[in-house]
């Protein structure tokens, strides 16, 4: 059974930091590309950051220089370190696993991040 379980969300003041974690199970984590997406109220889900199985990273322009994605294949976990948080970062953050060769795509249940001004 595939599971992606996010944790680490919460309420923080603007300028603060949070670290999100996504623990994976039920699939071969090390071969999957992993990502973080977010969805704010009334808006579409958007890409925040991705990390390939080889460790290459990609970020949305809005978070470059503030957020860092990383992975620990031994622990089957992907992280999102979020610094200098802004109110516009408020959203539900979702973990994503992707393996295009077999069209496998998995999502977590999301974790809420609220940034107060």
mmCIF file of N, CA and C in Angstrom, residues 26-112:
data_model
loop_
_atom_site.group_PDB
_atom_site.id
_atom_site.type_symbol
_atom_site.label_atom_id
_atom_site.label_comp_id
_atom_site.label_asym_id
_atom_site.label_seq_id
_atom_site.Cartn_x
_atom_site.Cartn_y
_atom_site.Cartn_z
ATOM 1 N N UNK A 26 5.674 1.807 0.569
ATOM 2 C CA UNK A 26 4.870 1.065 -0.397
ATOM 3 C C UNK A 26 5.336 1.143 -1.832
ATOM 4 N N UNK A 27 6.448 1.821 -2.073
ATOM 5 C CA UNK A 27 7.009 1.857 -3.426
ATOM 6 C C UNK A 27 8.514 2.088 -3.305
ATOM 7 N N UNK A 28 9.214 1.952 -4.438
ATOM 8 C CA UNK A 28 10.671 2.058 -4.445
ATOM 9 C C UNK A 28 11.065 3.526 -4.479
ATOM 10 N N UNK A 29 11.175 4.099 -3.324
ATOM 11 C CA UNK A 29 11.359 5.544 -3.175
ATOM 12 C C UNK A 29 12.537 6.078 -3.984
ATOM 13 N N UNK A 30 13.647 5.382 -3.969
ATOM 14 C CA UNK A 30 14.887 5.937 -4.531
ATOM 15 C C UNK A 30 14.810 6.168 -6.038
ATOM 16 N N UNK A 31 13.882 5.513 -6.743
ATOM 17 C CA UNK A 31 13.810 5.686 -8.192
ATOM 18 C C UNK A 31 12.765 6.727 -8.600
ATOM 19 N N UNK A 32 12.019 7.239 -7.626
ATOM 20 C CA UNK A 32 10.967 8.204 -7.928
ATOM 21 C C UNK A 32 11.493 9.630 -7.833
ATOM 22 N N UNK A 33 11.013 10.486 -8.724
ATOM 23 C CA UNK A 33 11.172 11.923 -8.547
ATOM 24 C C UNK A 33 10.149 12.365 -7.501
ATOM 25 N N UNK A 34 10.567 13.269 -6.630
ATOM 26 C CA UNK A 34 9.695 13.725 -5.552
ATOM 27 C C UNK A 34 9.470 15.230 -5.665
ATOM 28 N N UNK A 35 8.335 15.676 -5.148
ATOM 29 C CA UNK A 35 8.057 17.098 -5.230
ATOM 30 C C UNK A 35 7.131 17.575 -4.133
ATOM 31 N N UNK A 36 7.124 18.869 -3.972
ATOM 32 C CA UNK A 36 6.174 19.553 -3.078
ATOM 33 C C UNK A 36 5.335 20.510 -3.924
ATOM 34 N N UNK A 37 4.046 20.460 -3.705
ATOM 35 C CA UNK A 37 3.098 21.355 -4.341
ATOM 36 C C UNK A 37 2.295 22.035 -3.240
ATOM 37 N N UNK A 38 1.615 23.115 -3.597
ATOM 38 C CA UNK A 38 0.767 23.768 -2.604
ATOM 39 C C UNK A 38 -0.487 24.308 -3.263
ATOM 40 N N UNK A 39 -1.518 24.440 -2.447
ATOM 41 C CA UNK A 39 -2.790 24.973 -2.928
ATOM 42 C C UNK A 39 -3.357 25.914 -1.885
ATOM 43 N N UNK A 40 -3.482 27.167 -2.274
ATOM 44 C CA UNK A 40 -4.074 28.180 -1.424
ATOM 45 C C UNK A 40 -5.576 28.222 -1.683
ATOM 46 N N UNK A 41 -6.351 28.736 -0.739
ATOM 47 C CA UNK A 41 -7.804 28.806 -0.926
ATOM 48 C C UNK A 41 -8.180 29.569 -2.199
ATOM 49 N N UNK A 42 -9.030 28.967 -3.006
ATOM 50 C CA UNK A 42 -9.491 29.610 -4.228
ATOM 51 C C UNK A 42 -8.505 29.595 -5.367
ATOM 52 N N UNK A 43 -7.384 28.910 -5.194
ATOM 53 C CA UNK A 43 -6.360 28.879 -6.237
ATOM 54 C C UNK A 43 -6.074 27.448 -6.654
ATOM 55 N N UNK A 44 -5.443 27.319 -7.819
ATOM 56 C CA UNK A 44 -5.059 26.001 -8.299
ATOM 57 C C UNK A 44 -3.801 25.516 -7.578
ATOM 58 N N UNK A 45 -3.660 24.211 -7.541
ATOM 59 C CA UNK A 45 -2.443 23.637 -6.977
ATOM 60 C C UNK A 45 -1.258 24.028 -7.852
ATOM 61 N N UNK A 46 -0.159 24.405 -7.210
ATOM 62 C CA UNK A 46 1.012 24.830 -7.952
ATOM 63 C C UNK A 46 2.260 24.135 -7.451
ATOM 64 N N UNK A 47 3.217 24.001 -8.363
ATOM 65 C CA UNK A 47 4.490 23.391 -8.016
ATOM 66 C C UNK A 47 5.293 24.329 -7.123
ATOM 67 N N UNK A 48 5.892 23.759 -6.086
ATOM 68 C CA UNK A 48 6.788 24.519 -5.220
ATOM 69 C C UNK A 48 8.242 24.137 -5.510
ATOM 70 N N UNK A 49 8.520 22.832 -5.454
ATOM 71 C CA UNK A 49 9.890 22.364 -5.668
ATOM 72 C C UNK A 49 9.869 20.889 -6.008
ATOM 73 N N UNK A 50 10.848 20.474 -6.810
ATOM 74 C CA UNK A 50 10.995 19.064 -7.139
ATOM 75 C C UNK A 50 12.448 18.645 -6.972
ATOM 76 N N UNK A 51 12.628 17.348 -6.757
ATOM 77 C CA UNK A 51 13.967 16.777 -6.683
ATOM 78 C C UNK A 51 13.930 15.431 -7.389
ATOM 79 N N UNK A 52 14.837 15.261 -8.333
ATOM 80 C CA UNK A 52 14.855 14.017 -9.089
ATOM 81 C C UNK A 52 15.510 12.910 -8.271
ATOM 82 N N UNK A 53 15.451 11.702 -8.808
ATOM 83 C CA UNK A 53 16.078 10.585 -8.106
ATOM 84 C C UNK A 53 17.582 10.754 -8.056
ATOM 85 N N UNK A 54 18.133 11.574 -8.959
ATOM 86 C CA UNK A 54 19.568 11.842 -8.976
ATOM 87 C C UNK A 54 19.946 13.053 -8.125
ATOM 88 N N UNK A 55 18.949 13.733 -7.562
ATOM 89 C CA UNK A 55 19.233 14.857 -6.677
ATOM 90 C C UNK A 55 19.164 16.226 -7.310
ATOM 91 N N UNK A 56 18.794 16.305 -8.574
ATOM 92 C CA UNK A 56 18.641 17.612 -9.215
ATOM 93 C C UNK A 56 17.374 18.280 -8.705
ATOM 94 N N UNK A 57 17.461 19.583 -8.482
ATOM 95 C CA UNK A 57 16.333 20.298 -7.898
ATOM 96 C C UNK A 57 15.796 21.376 -8.831
ATOM 97 N N UNK A 58 14.551 21.725 -8.606
ATOM 98 C CA UNK A 58 13.894 22.778 -9.367
ATOM 99 C C UNK A 58 12.920 23.488 -8.434
ATOM 100 N N UNK A 59 12.837 24.815 -8.563
ATOM 101 C CA UNK A 59 12.006 25.606 -7.666
ATOM 102 C C UNK A 59 11.119 26.576 -8.428
ATOM 103 N N UNK A 60 9.950 26.839 -7.875
ATOM 104 C CA UNK A 60 9.130 27.932 -8.387
ATOM 105 C C UNK A 60 9.862 29.241 -8.111
ATOM 106 N N UNK A 61 9.693 30.200 -9.005
ATOM 107 C CA UNK A 61 10.377 31.481 -8.838
ATOM 108 C C UNK A 61 10.028 32.134 -7.510
ATOM 109 N N UNK A 62 8.809 31.937 -7.056
ATOM 110 C CA UNK A 62 8.334 32.599 -5.839
ATOM 111 C C UNK A 62 9.028 32.102 -4.571
ATOM 112 N N UNK A 63 9.691 30.952 -4.638
ATOM 113 C CA UNK A 63 10.324 30.404 -3.434
ATOM 114 C C UNK A 63 11.839 30.274 -3.560
ATOM 115 N N UNK A 64 12.374 30.575 -4.727
ATOM 116 C CA UNK A 64 13.826 30.456 -4.918
ATOM 117 C C UNK A 64 14.574 31.313 -3.910
ATOM 118 N N UNK A 65 15.602 30.727 -3.325
ATOM 119 C CA UNK A 65 16.404 31.436 -2.333
ATOM 120 C C UNK A 65 15.836 31.378 -0.931
ATOM 121 N N UNK A 66 14.607 30.882 -0.786
ATOM 122 C CA UNK A 66 13.983 30.791 0.538
ATOM 123 C C UNK A 66 13.700 29.333 0.940
ATOM 124 N N UNK A 67 13.351 28.516 -0.030
ATOM 125 C CA UNK A 67 12.988 27.116 0.241
ATOM 126 C C UNK A 67 14.084 26.188 -0.297
ATOM 127 N N UNK A 68 14.253 25.060 0.389
ATOM 128 C CA UNK A 68 15.204 24.048 -0.054
ATOM 129 C C UNK A 68 14.568 22.668 0.056
ATOM 130 N N UNK A 69 14.574 21.948 -1.059
ATOM 131 C CA UNK A 69 14.065 20.576 -1.049
ATOM 132 C C UNK A 69 15.247 19.622 -0.946
ATOM 133 N N UNK A 70 15.049 18.533 -0.219
ATOM 134 C CA UNK A 70 16.096 17.525 -0.091
ATOM 135 C C UNK A 70 15.440 16.171 0.129
ATOM 136 N N UNK A 71 16.229 15.122 -0.007
ATOM 137 C CA UNK A 71 15.696 13.784 0.195
ATOM 138 C C UNK A 71 16.711 12.913 0.909
ATOM 139 N N UNK A 72 16.197 11.939 1.628
ATOM 140 C CA UNK A 72 17.013 10.935 2.304
ATOM 141 C C UNK A 72 16.487 9.583 1.846
ATOM 142 N N UNK A 73 17.183 8.986 0.903
ATOM 143 C CA UNK A 73 16.688 7.726 0.333
ATOM 144 C C UNK A 73 16.707 6.598 1.370
ATOM 145 N N UNK A 74 17.638 6.626 2.283
ATOM 146 C CA UNK A 74 17.704 5.578 3.311
ATOM 147 C C UNK A 74 16.477 5.632 4.217
ATOM 148 N N UNK A 75 15.997 6.847 4.490
ATOM 149 C CA UNK A 75 14.822 7.016 5.348
ATOM 150 C C UNK A 75 13.535 7.141 4.550
ATOM 151 N N UNK A 76 13.656 7.126 3.224
ATOM 152 C CA UNK A 76 12.483 7.242 2.345
ATOM 153 C C UNK A 76 11.676 8.479 2.698
ATOM 154 N N UNK A 77 12.368 9.577 2.815
ATOM 155 C CA UNK A 77 11.738 10.821 3.231
ATOM 156 C C UNK A 77 12.228 11.977 2.370
ATOM 157 N N UNK A 78 11.314 12.875 2.047
ATOM 158 C CA UNK A 78 11.670 14.106 1.358
ATOM 159 C C UNK A 78 11.308 15.272 2.272
ATOM 160 N N UNK A 79 12.134 16.312 2.218
ATOM 161 C CA UNK A 79 11.978 17.448 3.114
ATOM 162 C C UNK A 79 11.798 18.739 2.313
ATOM 163 N N UNK A 80 11.176 19.700 2.951
ATOM 164 C CA UNK A 80 11.103 21.051 2.400
ATOM 165 C C UNK A 80 11.405 22.020 3.538
ATOM 166 N N UNK A 81 12.588 22.603 3.489
ATOM 167 C CA UNK A 81 12.959 23.632 4.459
ATOM 168 C C UNK A 81 12.477 24.966 3.926
ATOM 169 N N UNK A 82 11.651 25.627 4.698
ATOM 170 C CA UNK A 82 11.051 26.887 4.269
ATOM 171 C C UNK A 82 11.507 27.991 5.213
ATOM 172 N N UNK A 83 12.235 28.951 4.659
ATOM 173 C CA UNK A 83 12.737 30.083 5.430
ATOM 174 C C UNK A 83 12.133 31.382 4.919
ATOM 175 N N UNK A 84 12.240 32.409 5.727
ATOM 176 C CA UNK A 84 11.732 33.739 5.380
ATOM 177 C C UNK A 84 10.312 33.618 4.839
ATOM 178 N N UNK A 85 9.464 32.953 5.590
ATOM 179 C CA UNK A 85 8.102 32.709 5.142
ATOM 180 C C UNK A 85 7.314 34.008 5.037
ATOM 181 N N UNK A 86 6.430 34.027 4.055
ATOM 182 C CA UNK A 86 5.596 35.184 3.778
ATOM 183 C C UNK A 86 4.127 34.785 3.907
ATOM 184 N N UNK A 87 3.237 35.732 4.165
ATOM 185 C CA UNK A 87 1.798 35.386 4.232
ATOM 186 C C UNK A 87 1.301 34.695 2.968
ATOM 187 N N UNK A 88 1.867 35.051 1.831
ATOM 188 C CA UNK A 88 1.439 34.428 0.570
ATOM 189 C C UNK A 88 1.895 32.978 0.434
ATOM 190 N N UNK A 89 2.690 32.502 1.361
ATOM 191 C CA UNK A 89 3.061 31.085 1.381
ATOM 192 C C UNK A 89 1.995 30.232 2.061
ATOM 193 N N UNK A 90 0.996 30.863 2.643
ATOM 194 C CA UNK A 90 -0.082 30.135 3.300
ATOM 195 C C UNK A 90 -0.817 29.246 2.300
ATOM 196 N N UNK A 91 -0.888 27.962 2.611
ATOM 197 C CA UNK A 91 -1.504 26.987 1.706
ATOM 198 C C UNK A 91 -1.464 25.613 2.352
ATOM 199 N N UNK A 92 -2.142 24.682 1.714
ATOM 200 C CA UNK A 92 -1.958 23.274 2.037
ATOM 201 C C UNK A 92 -0.815 22.764 1.157
ATOM 202 N N UNK A 93 0.162 22.156 1.761
ATOM 203 C CA UNK A 93 1.334 21.648 1.049
ATOM 204 C C UNK A 93 1.213 20.139 0.876
ATOM 205 N N UNK A 94 1.402 19.708 -0.372
ATOM 206 C CA UNK A 94 1.241 18.301 -0.716
ATOM 207 C C UNK A 94 2.569 17.715 -1.200
ATOM 208 N N UNK A 95 2.814 16.497 -0.788
ATOM 209 C CA UNK A 95 3.963 15.741 -1.262
ATOM 210 C C UNK A 95 3.539 14.922 -2.481
ATOM 211 N N UNK A 96 4.435 14.825 -3.446
ATOM 212 C CA UNK A 96 4.148 14.104 -4.685
ATOM 213 C C UNK A 96 5.296 13.171 -5.028
ATOM 214 N N UNK A 97 4.943 11.985 -5.509
ATOM 215 C CA UNK A 97 5.930 11.026 -6.007
ATOM 216 C C UNK A 97 5.588 10.701 -7.450
ATOM 217 N N UNK A 98 6.610 10.667 -8.295
ATOM 218 C CA UNK A 98 6.363 10.495 -9.726
ATOM 219 C C UNK A 98 7.381 9.540 -10.338
ATOM 220 N N UNK A 99 6.863 8.567 -11.121
ATOM 221 C CA UNK A 99 7.732 7.672 -11.895
ATOM 222 C C UNK A 99 7.102 7.533 -13.268
ATOM 223 N N UNK A 100 7.569 8.344 -14.193
ATOM 224 C CA UNK A 100 6.916 8.489 -15.489
ATOM 225 C C UNK A 100 6.967 7.221 -16.321
ATOM 226 N N UNK A 101 7.995 6.417 -16.136
ATOM 227 C CA UNK A 101 8.164 5.245 -16.995
ATOM 228 C C UNK A 101 6.999 4.273 -16.866
ATOM 229 N N UNK A 102 6.364 4.245 -15.713
ATOM 230 C CA UNK A 102 5.211 3.372 -15.501
ATOM 231 C C UNK A 102 3.954 4.181 -15.180
ATOM 232 N N UNK A 103 4.019 5.497 -15.401
ATOM 233 C CA UNK A 103 2.867 6.377 -15.138
ATOM 234 C C UNK A 103 2.356 6.257 -13.701
ATOM 235 N N UNK A 104 3.273 6.194 -12.773
ATOM 236 C CA UNK A 104 2.882 6.131 -11.369
ATOM 237 C C UNK A 104 3.009 7.521 -10.748
ATOM 238 N N UNK A 105 1.930 7.978 -10.175
ATOM 239 C CA UNK A 105 1.895 9.289 -9.519
ATOM 240 C C UNK A 105 1.138 9.137 -8.214
ATOM 241 N N UNK A 106 1.741 9.574 -7.136
ATOM 242 C CA UNK A 106 1.122 9.453 -5.832
ATOM 243 C C UNK A 106 1.123 10.805 -5.115
ATOM 244 N N UNK A 107 0.092 10.999 -4.288
ATOM 245 C CA UNK A 107 -0.045 12.238 -3.522
ATOM 246 C C UNK A 107 -0.249 11.933 -2.055
ATOM 247 N N UNK A 108 0.256 12.821 -1.218
ATOM 248 C CA UNK A 108 -0.045 12.758 0.190
ATOM 249 C C UNK A 108 -1.349 13.476 0.490
ATOM 250 N N UNK A 109 -1.718 13.491 1.764
ATOM 251 C CA UNK A 109 -2.990 14.083 2.167
ATOM 252 C C UNK A 109 -2.881 15.583 2.420
ATOM 253 N N UNK A 110 -1.658 16.089 2.505
ATOM 254 C CA UNK A 110 -1.447 17.520 2.674
ATOM 255 C C UNK A 110 -1.229 17.925 4.118
ATOM 256 N N UNK A 111 -0.493 19.006 4.280
ATOM 257 C CA UNK A 111 -0.280 19.592 5.598
ATOM 258 C C UNK A 111 -0.457 21.099 5.480
ATOM 259 N N UNK A 112 -1.172 21.681 6.424
ATOM 260 C CA UNK A 112 -1.514 23.097 6.361
ATOM 261 C C UNK A 112 -0.372 23.955 6.890
#
